[in-house]
XYZ file of C-alpha atoms in Angstrom:
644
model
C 0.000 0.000 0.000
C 1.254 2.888 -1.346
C 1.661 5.952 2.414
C -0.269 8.289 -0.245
C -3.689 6.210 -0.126
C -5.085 7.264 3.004
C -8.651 7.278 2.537
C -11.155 5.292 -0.105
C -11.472 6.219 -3.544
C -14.894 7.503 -4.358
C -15.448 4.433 -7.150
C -15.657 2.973 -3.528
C -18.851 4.380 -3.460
C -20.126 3.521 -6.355
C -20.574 5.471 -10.153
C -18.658 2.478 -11.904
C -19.629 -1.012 -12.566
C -18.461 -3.548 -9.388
C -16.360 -5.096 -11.895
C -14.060 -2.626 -12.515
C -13.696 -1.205 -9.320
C -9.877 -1.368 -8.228
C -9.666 -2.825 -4.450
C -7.754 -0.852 -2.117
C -5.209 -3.798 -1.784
C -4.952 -4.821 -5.530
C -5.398 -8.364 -6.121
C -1.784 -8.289 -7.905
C -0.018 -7.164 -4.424
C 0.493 -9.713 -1.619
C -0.681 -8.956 1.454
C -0.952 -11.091 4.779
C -4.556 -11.799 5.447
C -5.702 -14.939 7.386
C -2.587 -15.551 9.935
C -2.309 -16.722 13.369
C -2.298 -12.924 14.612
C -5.432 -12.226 12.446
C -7.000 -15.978 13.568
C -6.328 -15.744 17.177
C -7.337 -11.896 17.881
C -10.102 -12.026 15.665
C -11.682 -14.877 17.905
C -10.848 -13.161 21.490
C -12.415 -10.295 20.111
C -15.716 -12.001 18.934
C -15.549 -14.146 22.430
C -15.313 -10.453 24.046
C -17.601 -8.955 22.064
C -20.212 -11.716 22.094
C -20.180 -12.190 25.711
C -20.283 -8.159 26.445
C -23.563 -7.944 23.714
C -25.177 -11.351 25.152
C -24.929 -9.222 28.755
C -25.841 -5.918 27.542
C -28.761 -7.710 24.836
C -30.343 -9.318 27.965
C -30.150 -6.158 29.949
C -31.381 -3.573 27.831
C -32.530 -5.325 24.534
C -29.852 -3.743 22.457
C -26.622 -4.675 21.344
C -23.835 -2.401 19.791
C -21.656 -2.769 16.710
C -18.439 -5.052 16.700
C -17.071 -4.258 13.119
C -16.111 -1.004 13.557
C -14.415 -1.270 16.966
C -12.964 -4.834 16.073
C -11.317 -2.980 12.899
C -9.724 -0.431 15.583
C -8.709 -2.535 17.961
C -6.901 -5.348 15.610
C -5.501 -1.935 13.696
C -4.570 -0.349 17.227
C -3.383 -3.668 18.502
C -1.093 -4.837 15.317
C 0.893 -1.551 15.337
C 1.310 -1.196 18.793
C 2.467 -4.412 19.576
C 3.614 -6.050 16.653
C 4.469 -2.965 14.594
C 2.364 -4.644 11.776
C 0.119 -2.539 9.439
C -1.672 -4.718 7.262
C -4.786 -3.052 6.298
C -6.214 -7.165 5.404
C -5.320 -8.517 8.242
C -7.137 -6.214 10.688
C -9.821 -6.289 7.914
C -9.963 -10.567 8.783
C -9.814 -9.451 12.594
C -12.340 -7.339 12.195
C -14.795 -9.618 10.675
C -14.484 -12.519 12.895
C -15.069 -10.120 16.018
C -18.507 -8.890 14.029
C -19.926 -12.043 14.275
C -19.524 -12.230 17.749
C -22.423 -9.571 18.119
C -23.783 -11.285 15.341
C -24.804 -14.207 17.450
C -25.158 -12.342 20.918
C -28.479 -10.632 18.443
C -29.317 -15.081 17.333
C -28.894 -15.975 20.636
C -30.599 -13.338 23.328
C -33.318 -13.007 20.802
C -35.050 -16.782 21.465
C -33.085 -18.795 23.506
C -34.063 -17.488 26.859
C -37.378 -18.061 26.423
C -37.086 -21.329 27.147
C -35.589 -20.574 30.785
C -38.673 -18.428 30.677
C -41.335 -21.119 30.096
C -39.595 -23.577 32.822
C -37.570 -25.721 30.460
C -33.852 -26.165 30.538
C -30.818 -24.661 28.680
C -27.488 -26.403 28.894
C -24.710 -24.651 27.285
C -24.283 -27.537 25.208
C -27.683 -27.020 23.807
C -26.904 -22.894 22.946
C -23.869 -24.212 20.879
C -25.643 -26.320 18.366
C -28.271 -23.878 18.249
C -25.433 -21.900 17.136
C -23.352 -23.761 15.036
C -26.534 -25.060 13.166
C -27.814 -21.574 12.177
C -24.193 -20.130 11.867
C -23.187 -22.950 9.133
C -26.144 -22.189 7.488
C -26.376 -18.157 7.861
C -22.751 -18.125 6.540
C -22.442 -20.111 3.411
C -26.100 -19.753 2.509
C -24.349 -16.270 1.179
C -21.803 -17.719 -0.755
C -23.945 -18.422 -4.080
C -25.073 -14.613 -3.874
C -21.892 -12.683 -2.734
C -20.719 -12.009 -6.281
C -24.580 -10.524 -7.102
C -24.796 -8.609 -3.999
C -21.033 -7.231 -3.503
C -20.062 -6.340 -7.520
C -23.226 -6.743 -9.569
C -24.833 -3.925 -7.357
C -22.163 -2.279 -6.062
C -22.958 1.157 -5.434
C -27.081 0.355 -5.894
C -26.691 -1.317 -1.866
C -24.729 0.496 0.309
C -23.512 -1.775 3.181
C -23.543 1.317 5.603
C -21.020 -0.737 8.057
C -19.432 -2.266 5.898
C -18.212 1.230 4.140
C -17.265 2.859 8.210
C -15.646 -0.360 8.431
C -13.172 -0.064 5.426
C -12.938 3.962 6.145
C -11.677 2.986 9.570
C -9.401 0.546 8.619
C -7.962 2.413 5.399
C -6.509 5.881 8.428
C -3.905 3.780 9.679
C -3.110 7.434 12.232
C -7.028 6.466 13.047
C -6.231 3.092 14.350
C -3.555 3.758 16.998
C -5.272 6.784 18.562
C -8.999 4.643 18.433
C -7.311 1.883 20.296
C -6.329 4.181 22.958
C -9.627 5.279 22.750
C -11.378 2.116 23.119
C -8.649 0.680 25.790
C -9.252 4.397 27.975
C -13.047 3.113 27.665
C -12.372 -0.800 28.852
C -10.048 1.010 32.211
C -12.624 3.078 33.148
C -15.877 1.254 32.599
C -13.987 -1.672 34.733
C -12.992 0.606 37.472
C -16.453 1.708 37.742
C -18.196 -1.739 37.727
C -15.949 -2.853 40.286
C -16.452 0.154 42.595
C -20.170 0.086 42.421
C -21.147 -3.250 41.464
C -18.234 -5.147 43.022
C -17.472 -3.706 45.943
C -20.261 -1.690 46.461
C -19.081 1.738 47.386
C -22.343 3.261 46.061
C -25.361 1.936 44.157
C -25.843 1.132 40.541
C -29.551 2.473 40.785
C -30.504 6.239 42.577
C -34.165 5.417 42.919
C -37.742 7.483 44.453
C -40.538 7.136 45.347
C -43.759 9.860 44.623
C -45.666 8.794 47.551
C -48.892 11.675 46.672
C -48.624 10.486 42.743
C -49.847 6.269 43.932
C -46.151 5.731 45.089
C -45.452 6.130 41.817
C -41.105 5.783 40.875
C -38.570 7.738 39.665
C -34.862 7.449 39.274
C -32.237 5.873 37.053
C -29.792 3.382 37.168
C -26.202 4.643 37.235
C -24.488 2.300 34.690
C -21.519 3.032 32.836
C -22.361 1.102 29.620
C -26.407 2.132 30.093
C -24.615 6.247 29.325
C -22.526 4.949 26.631
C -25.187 3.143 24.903
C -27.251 6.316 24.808
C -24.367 8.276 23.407
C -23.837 5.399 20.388
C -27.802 5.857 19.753
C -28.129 8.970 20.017
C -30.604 11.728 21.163
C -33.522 10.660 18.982
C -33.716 7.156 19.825
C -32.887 7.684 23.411
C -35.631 10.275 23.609
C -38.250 7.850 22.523
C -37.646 5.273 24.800
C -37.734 7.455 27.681
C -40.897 9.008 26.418
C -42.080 5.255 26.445
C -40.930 4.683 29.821
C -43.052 7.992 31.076
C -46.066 7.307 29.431
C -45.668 3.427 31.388
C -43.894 4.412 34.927
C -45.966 7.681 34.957
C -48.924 7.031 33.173
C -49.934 3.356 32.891
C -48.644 2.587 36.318
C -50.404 5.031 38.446
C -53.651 4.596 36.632
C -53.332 0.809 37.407
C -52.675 1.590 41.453
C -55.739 4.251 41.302
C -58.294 2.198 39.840
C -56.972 -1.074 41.363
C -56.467 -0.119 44.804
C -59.665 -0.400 46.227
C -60.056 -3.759 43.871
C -60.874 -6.503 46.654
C -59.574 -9.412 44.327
C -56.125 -9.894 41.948
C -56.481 -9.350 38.744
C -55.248 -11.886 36.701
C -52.566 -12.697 35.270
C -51.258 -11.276 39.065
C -52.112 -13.344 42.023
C -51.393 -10.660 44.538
C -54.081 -7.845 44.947
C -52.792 -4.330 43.719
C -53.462 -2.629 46.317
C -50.341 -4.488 47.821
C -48.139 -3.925 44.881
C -45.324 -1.581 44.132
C -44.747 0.034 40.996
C -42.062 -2.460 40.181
C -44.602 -5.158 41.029
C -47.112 -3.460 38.525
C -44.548 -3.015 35.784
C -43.408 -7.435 36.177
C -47.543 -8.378 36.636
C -49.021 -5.806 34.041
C -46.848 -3.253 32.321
C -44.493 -5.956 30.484
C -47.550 -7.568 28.775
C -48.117 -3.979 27.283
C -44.657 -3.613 26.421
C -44.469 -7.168 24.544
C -47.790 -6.376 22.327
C -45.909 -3.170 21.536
C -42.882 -4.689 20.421
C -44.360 -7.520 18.576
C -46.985 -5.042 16.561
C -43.483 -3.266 16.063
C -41.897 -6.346 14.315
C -45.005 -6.458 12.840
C -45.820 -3.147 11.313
C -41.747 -3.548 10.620
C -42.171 -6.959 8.305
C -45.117 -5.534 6.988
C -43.158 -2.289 5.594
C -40.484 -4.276 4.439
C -42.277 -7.123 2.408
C -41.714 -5.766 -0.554
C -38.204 -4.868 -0.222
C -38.004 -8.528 1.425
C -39.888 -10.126 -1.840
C -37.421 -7.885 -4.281
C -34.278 -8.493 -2.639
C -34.505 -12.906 -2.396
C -35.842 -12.236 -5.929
C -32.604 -9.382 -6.884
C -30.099 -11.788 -5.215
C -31.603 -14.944 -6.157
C -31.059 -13.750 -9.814
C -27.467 -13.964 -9.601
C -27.710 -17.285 -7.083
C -24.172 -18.791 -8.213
C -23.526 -16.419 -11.363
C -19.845 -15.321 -11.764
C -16.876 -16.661 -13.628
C -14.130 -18.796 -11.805
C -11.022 -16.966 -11.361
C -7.835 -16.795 -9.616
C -8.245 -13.253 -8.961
C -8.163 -13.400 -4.629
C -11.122 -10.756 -4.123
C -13.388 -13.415 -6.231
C -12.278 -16.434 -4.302
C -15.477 -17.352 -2.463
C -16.168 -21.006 -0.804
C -16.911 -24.221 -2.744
C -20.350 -24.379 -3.331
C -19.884 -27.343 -1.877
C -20.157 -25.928 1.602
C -23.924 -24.224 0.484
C -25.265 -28.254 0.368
C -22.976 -29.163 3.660
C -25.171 -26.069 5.842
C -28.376 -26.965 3.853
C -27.425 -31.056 5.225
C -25.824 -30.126 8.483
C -29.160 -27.982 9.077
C -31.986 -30.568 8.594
C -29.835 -33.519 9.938
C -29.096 -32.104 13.021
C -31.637 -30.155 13.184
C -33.915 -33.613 13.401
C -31.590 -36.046 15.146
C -29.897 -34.399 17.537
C -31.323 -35.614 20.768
C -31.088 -31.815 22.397
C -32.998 -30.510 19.617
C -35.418 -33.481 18.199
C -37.256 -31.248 16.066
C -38.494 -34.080 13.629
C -37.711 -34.333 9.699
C -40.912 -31.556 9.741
C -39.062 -28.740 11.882
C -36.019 -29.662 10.372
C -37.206 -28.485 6.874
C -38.819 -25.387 8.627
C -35.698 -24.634 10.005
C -33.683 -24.735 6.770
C -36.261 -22.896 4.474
C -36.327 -19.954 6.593
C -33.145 -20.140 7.166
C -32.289 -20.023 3.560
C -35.085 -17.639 2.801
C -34.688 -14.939 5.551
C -30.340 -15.177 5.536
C -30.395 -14.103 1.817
C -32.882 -11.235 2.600
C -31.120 -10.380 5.373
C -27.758 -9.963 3.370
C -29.343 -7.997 0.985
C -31.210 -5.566 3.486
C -28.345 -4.535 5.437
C -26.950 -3.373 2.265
C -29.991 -0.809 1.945
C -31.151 0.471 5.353
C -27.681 -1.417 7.521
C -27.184 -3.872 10.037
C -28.601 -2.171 12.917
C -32.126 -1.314 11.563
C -32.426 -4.887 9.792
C -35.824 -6.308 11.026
C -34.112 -9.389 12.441
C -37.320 -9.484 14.773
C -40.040 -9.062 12.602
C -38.589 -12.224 10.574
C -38.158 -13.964 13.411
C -41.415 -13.339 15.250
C -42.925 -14.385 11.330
C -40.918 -17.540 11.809
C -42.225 -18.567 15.397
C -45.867 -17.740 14.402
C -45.837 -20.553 11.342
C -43.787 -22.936 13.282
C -45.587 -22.827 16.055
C -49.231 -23.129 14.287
C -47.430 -25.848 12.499
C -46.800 -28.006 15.449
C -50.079 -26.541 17.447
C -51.236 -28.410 14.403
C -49.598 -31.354 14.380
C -50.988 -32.108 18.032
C -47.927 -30.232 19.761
C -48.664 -29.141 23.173
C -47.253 -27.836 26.414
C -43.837 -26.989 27.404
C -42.779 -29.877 25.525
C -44.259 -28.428 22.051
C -42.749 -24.916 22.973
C -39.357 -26.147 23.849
C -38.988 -27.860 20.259
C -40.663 -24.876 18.783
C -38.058 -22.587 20.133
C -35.325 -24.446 19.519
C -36.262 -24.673 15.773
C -37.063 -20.576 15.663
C -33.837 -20.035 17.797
C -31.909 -21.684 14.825
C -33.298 -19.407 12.045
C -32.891 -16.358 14.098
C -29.247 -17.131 14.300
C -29.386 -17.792 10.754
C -30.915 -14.264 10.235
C -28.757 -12.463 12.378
C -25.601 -13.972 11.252
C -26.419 -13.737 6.947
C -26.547 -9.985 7.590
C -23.358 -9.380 9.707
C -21.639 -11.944 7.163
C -22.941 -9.340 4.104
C -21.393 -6.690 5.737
C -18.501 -8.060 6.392
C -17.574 -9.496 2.893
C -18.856 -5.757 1.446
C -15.932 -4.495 3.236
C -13.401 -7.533 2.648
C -14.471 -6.549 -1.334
C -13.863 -3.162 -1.428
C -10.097 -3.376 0.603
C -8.534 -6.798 -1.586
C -9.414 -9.496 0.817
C -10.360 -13.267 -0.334
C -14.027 -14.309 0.166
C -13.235 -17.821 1.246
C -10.936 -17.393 3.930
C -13.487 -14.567 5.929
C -16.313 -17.165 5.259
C -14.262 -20.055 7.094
C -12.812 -17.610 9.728
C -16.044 -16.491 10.608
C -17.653 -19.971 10.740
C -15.448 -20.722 13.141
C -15.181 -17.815 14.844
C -18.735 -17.938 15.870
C -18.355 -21.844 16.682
C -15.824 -20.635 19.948
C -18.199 -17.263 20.471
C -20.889 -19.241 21.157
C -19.709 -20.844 24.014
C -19.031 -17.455 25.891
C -22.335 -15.817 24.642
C -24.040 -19.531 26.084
C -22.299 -19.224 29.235
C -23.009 -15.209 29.971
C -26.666 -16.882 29.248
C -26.557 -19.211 32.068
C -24.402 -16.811 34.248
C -26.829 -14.089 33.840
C -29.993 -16.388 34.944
C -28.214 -17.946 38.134
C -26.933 -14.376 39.231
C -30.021 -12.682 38.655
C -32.688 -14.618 36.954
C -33.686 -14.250 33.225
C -36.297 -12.018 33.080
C -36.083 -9.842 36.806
C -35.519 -6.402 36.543
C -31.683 -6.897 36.276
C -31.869 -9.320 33.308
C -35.269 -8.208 31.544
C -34.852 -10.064 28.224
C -36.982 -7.925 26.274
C -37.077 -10.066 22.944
C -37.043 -13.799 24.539
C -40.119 -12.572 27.273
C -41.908 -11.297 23.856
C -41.194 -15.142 22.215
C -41.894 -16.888 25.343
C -45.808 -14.565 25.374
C -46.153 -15.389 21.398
C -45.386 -18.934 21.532
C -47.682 -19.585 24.759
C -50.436 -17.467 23.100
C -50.432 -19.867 20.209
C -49.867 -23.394 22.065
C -51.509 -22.537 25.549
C -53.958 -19.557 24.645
C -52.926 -18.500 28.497
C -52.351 -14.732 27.689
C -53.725 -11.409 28.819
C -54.909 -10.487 25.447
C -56.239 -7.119 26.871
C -53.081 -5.984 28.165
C -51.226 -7.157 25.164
C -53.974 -5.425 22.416
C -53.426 -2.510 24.625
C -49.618 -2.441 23.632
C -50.697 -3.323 19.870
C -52.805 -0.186 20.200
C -49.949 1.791 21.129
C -47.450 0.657 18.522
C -50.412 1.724 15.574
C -50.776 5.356 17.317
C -46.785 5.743 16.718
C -46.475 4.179 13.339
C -50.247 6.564 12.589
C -47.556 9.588 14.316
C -45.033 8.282 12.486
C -42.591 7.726 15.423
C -40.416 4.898 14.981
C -42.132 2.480 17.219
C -39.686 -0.150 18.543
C -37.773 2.644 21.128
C -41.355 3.733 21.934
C -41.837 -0.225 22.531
C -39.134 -0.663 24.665
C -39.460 2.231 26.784
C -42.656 0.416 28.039
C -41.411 -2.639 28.296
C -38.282 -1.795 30.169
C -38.254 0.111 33.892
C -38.006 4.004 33.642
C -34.599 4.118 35.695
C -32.546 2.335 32.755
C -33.888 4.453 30.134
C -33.309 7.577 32.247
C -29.694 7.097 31.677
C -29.535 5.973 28.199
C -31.311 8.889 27.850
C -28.199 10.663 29.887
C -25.734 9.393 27.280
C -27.917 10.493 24.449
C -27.971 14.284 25.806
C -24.101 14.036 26.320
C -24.175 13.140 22.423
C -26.513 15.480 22.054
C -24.291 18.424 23.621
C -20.895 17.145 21.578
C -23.031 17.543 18.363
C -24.420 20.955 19.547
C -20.210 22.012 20.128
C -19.968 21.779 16.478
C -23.163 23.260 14.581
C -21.085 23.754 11.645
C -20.589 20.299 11.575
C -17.888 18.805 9.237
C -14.806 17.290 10.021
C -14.990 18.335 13.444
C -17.973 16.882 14.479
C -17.561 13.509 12.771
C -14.148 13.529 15.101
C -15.760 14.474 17.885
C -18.843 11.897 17.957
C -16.158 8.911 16.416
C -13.820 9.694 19.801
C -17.147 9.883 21.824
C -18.470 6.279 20.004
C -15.056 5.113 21.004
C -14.605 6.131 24.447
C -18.250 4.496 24.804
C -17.420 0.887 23.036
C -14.716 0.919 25.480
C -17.301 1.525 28.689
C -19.544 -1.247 27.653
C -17.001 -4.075 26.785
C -15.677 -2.879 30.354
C -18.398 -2.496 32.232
C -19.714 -5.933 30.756
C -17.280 -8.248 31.300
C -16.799 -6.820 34.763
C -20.400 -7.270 35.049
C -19.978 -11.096 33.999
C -17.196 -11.758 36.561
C -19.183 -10.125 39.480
C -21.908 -12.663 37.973
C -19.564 -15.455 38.405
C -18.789 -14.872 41.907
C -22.454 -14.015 42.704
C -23.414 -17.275 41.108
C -20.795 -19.049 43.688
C -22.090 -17.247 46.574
C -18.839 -15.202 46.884
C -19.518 -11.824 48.925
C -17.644 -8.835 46.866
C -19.543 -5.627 48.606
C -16.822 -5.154 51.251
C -17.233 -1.659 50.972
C -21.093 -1.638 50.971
C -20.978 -0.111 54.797
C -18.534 2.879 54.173
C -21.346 4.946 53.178
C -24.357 3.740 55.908
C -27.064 6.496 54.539
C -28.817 5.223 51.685
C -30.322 9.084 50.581
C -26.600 9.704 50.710
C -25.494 6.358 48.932
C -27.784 7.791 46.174
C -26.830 11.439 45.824
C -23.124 10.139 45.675
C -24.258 7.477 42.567
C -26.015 10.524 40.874
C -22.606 12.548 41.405
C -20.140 10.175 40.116
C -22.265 9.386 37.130
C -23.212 12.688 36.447
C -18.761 13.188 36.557
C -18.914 10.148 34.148
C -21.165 11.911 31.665
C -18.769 15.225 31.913
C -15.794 13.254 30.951
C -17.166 11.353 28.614
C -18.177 14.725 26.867
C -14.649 16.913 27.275
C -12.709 13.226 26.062
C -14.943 13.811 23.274
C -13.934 17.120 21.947
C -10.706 17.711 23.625
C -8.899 16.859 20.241
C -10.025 20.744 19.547
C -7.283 22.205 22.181
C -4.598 19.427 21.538
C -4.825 20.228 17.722
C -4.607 24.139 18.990
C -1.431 23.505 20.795
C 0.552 21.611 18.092
């Protein structure tokens, strides 16, 4: 690589046909790609990053992008600490660590349902899961890469995929982002540890509005809940706290007024509500409301997207296998061979494998959608990107004819769910993992890399992820307990409510109509209705400070109304700084887990400050200080680029 290119060429981009655009690295050039640096950091970053987005999915019902700080850290890392500075190799790094938040999205998204409706998870039994719709997610791509990387480049833009190759091409970038990100990982660690280690002061600052029906306010003072807010943003952190009001201030004290002189529960509670709190009201009531929201948001989502669903299997189906054999390495993808080993791998152990059992009939389920919603799911990321892909609508459409399939076929109980789930589990992995795949191959095509060897690396990245993202599954629910108001599980409560509705008919329809009714009024609004959904759904205290870290976002943006080059600086050292806080605060999160889950005491400092109005006030102080530095680390490269 020649020290002049330092940034993409705008054929990158597009305006030429994908044939004769000129890679970055040209194919004639050598360049190290898949070696044991590349191969070994690009798996402990997608076991990092998969365990840190299993924790934070479960948590909050988000997860954060891996391609973009995997491509700084392998870039910060190699010249560092091995003074190399192969654009390729931290490309292959960077890929393999996507897919690791790739899968945390498969796995938190069904999986824990089945802890949910009493049935068991072994870690064993989230790796096939895993490995089956991996296999298939990943190399049901390979017969459309060449239609969906060159035949349209420039007509899909891969959003991620092009901040991916951006990164990676400003090699001065990747140093200074791995300090960055590393600055993050010190400082969200130091803070989990003080607070929910050793508790010095508490991770929630909570109170109580005894004249409004005891009615709660407060917010939870999380490093990585801030950070999220500030990769977000101000829009989307807005809405969910506008969804938390209308439930925590709204929904919650209208239930305690009109229920408190109610001599009887009212099912699905057992306990009257008169002798509820509002965190009782939110776990008994609210969360039914939240889940009919979310699922009329998948919905109203599919529904949107069904004919860009319909055009793109049709678009990439067109060129299903088209393209010449040649030696040229950007063209290189796997044997087809592999497509027919995932499509085999799928059904056969989908069916025999005794923790799965899904029959020869879920088996073929499992593969068609698989097939059907990976391609679309390559395809869409390349128009509207990874993040907005409606991985949940497809998934929810998945459960729904599965489930009436086996509700059909005399399935019934938890035994009928458990199968179902497993079967729906595998396509969402499937899903997830055909979209972060697409992305990552759009940016292995427009740098020089070879198709193959990301395909394989990947496959077997997410093989190893899967047992970290399994076991922060299993941590998380003997710490805690899936579904309390430390783990909510957003997504796997919504699967465990659709797939009882449709095998058990044991719902609170009202409740959950109620939340379908809200999600129309937004789309009628035209809000974007899955932050509105999850601001119901989840307790007021955790959106509060998302909401924190979007206003810190929103106050580095407002430093530079010009905008520019400035402002893209600012808000890429601020998305930095915040990757950095969650991978810290989550893994230190996981650890306290572990100890928790052995009945190891770590809050040796929990007495040094006895008042608990105090113990708050000093949570809201240090968080609020966490907030201030994450917004001068943010723009301070203003005054050291005045004092060179």
């Amino acid at each position: 690589m020649s020290k002049e290119a330092r940034k993409l060429p705008k054929e990158a981009y597009g305006g030429i046909q994908g044939e004769d655009y000129k890679p970055f690295i040209p194919s004639s050039e050598k360049a190290a790609e898949a070696t044991a640096y590349s191969i070994v950091f690009g798996i402990l970053f997608a076991v990092v990053f998969a365990a840190a987005n299993t924790y934070l999915g479960l948590k909050v019902g988000l997860t954060i992008s891996a391609g973009i700080p995997g491509a700084i850290l392998a870039t910060g890392v190699f010249k560092s600490l091995f003074k190399r500075n192969n654009i390729l190799e931290s490309n292959y790094v960077a890929s393999l660590a996507a897919v690791g938040e790739s899968i945390a999205g498969g796995i938190i998204f069904v999986l824990p349902a089945l802890i949910l409706i009493g049935s068991s998870l072994p870690l064993w039994t989230v790796v096939v899961v895993t490995v089956i719709g991996g296999i298939m997610g990943v190399y049901f791509i390979v017969p459309v890469r060449k239609h969906l990387m060159i035949q349209e480049h420039g007509k899909l833009v891969y959003p991620e995929a092009m901040a991916q190759a951006e990164v990676l091409v400003n090699a001065n970038q990747g140093g200074k982002g791995f300090a960055a990100v590393l600055k993050g990982v010190i400082v969200g660690l130091g803070y989990k540890i003080l607070s929910g280690g050793l508790a010095l002061w508490n991770e929630a600052a909570t109170y109580i509005i005894r004249p409004f029906q005891n009615a709660m306010i407060g917010t939870d003072t999380l490093a990585s809940l801030a950070a999220v807010g500030f990769i977000i943003g101000t829009k989307t952190s807005v809405l969910m706290l506008a969804g938390s009001i209308v439930a925590w201030l709204g929904l919650i004290p209208l239930i305690k007024f009109f229920g408190e002189s109610v001599a009887t529960p009212i099912f699905p509670s057992t306990v009257l509500i008169s002798e509820m709190q509002a965190t009782d009201i939110w776990s008994n009531y609210i969360k039914y409301i939240g889940a009919g929201a979310v699922a009329a948001g998948g919905f109203i989502s599919l529904a949107r997207s069904l004919p860009t669903i319909f055009k793109s299997f049709k678009e990439a189906m067109r060129g299903f296998g088209k393209g010449e054999k040649t030696l040229d390495r950007t063209n290189q993808d796997a044997s087809i061979v592999w497509v027919f080993i995932a499509a085999a791998a799928g059904f056969f152990l989908t069916w025999l494998t005794p923790t799965i059992s899904a029959g020869p009939v879920g088996a073929i389920l499992a593969v068609f959608f698989s097939f059907f919603f990976a391609i679309v799911s390559a395809r869409m990321v390349g128009v509207i990107g990874a993040s907005n892909n409606p991985v949940s609508g497809m998934t929810i459409a998945t459960l729904l004819v599965i489930a009436s399939v086996y509700k059909a076929m005399g399935a019934t109980g938890a035994d009928g769910m458990h199968v179902v789930l497993l079967a729906v589990g595998i396509v969402c992995v499937a899903i997830a993992v055909g979209g972060g795949v697409a992305q990552s191959l759009k940016a292995t095509f427009i740098l020089g890399g070879t198709p193959y060897k990301v395909q394989h690396g990947m496959f077997v990245s997410l093989a190893i992820a899967s047992v970290a993202a399994g076991a922060t599954v299993l941590l998380l629910n003997s710490a805690y307990g899936i579904g309390t108001r430390q783990i909510t599980a957003p997504q796997a409560t919504l699967m465990k409510l659709i797939v009882e509705g449709i095998m058990t008919a044991q719902l609170p329809w009202t409740l959950v109509i109620i939340g379908i009714m809200i999600a129309i009024f937004c789309a009628l609004a035209g809000l974007p209705i899955l932050p509105v959904a999850l601001g119901l759904y989840l307790p007021l205290s955790l959106n509060t400070a998302i909401f924190f870290g979007g206003l810190i976002r929103k106050l580095v943006e407002n430093k530079f109304k010009k905008g520019g080059a400035d402002l893209d600086t600012a808000v890429e050292r601020g998305t930095l700084i915040a990757s950095g806080l969650v991978a810290g605060d989550a893994l230190t999160g996981i650890v306290i887990g572990i100890f928790a889950a052995l009945n190891i005491k770590t809050d040796f400092l929990a007495g040094v400050i006895p008042n608990e109005s105090v113990k708050n006030f000093v949570s809201l102080a240090i968080f609020i200080l966490l907030g201030i530095w994450m917004y001068n680390y943010s723009v301070r490269f203003k005054k050291e680029t005045k004092s060179v």
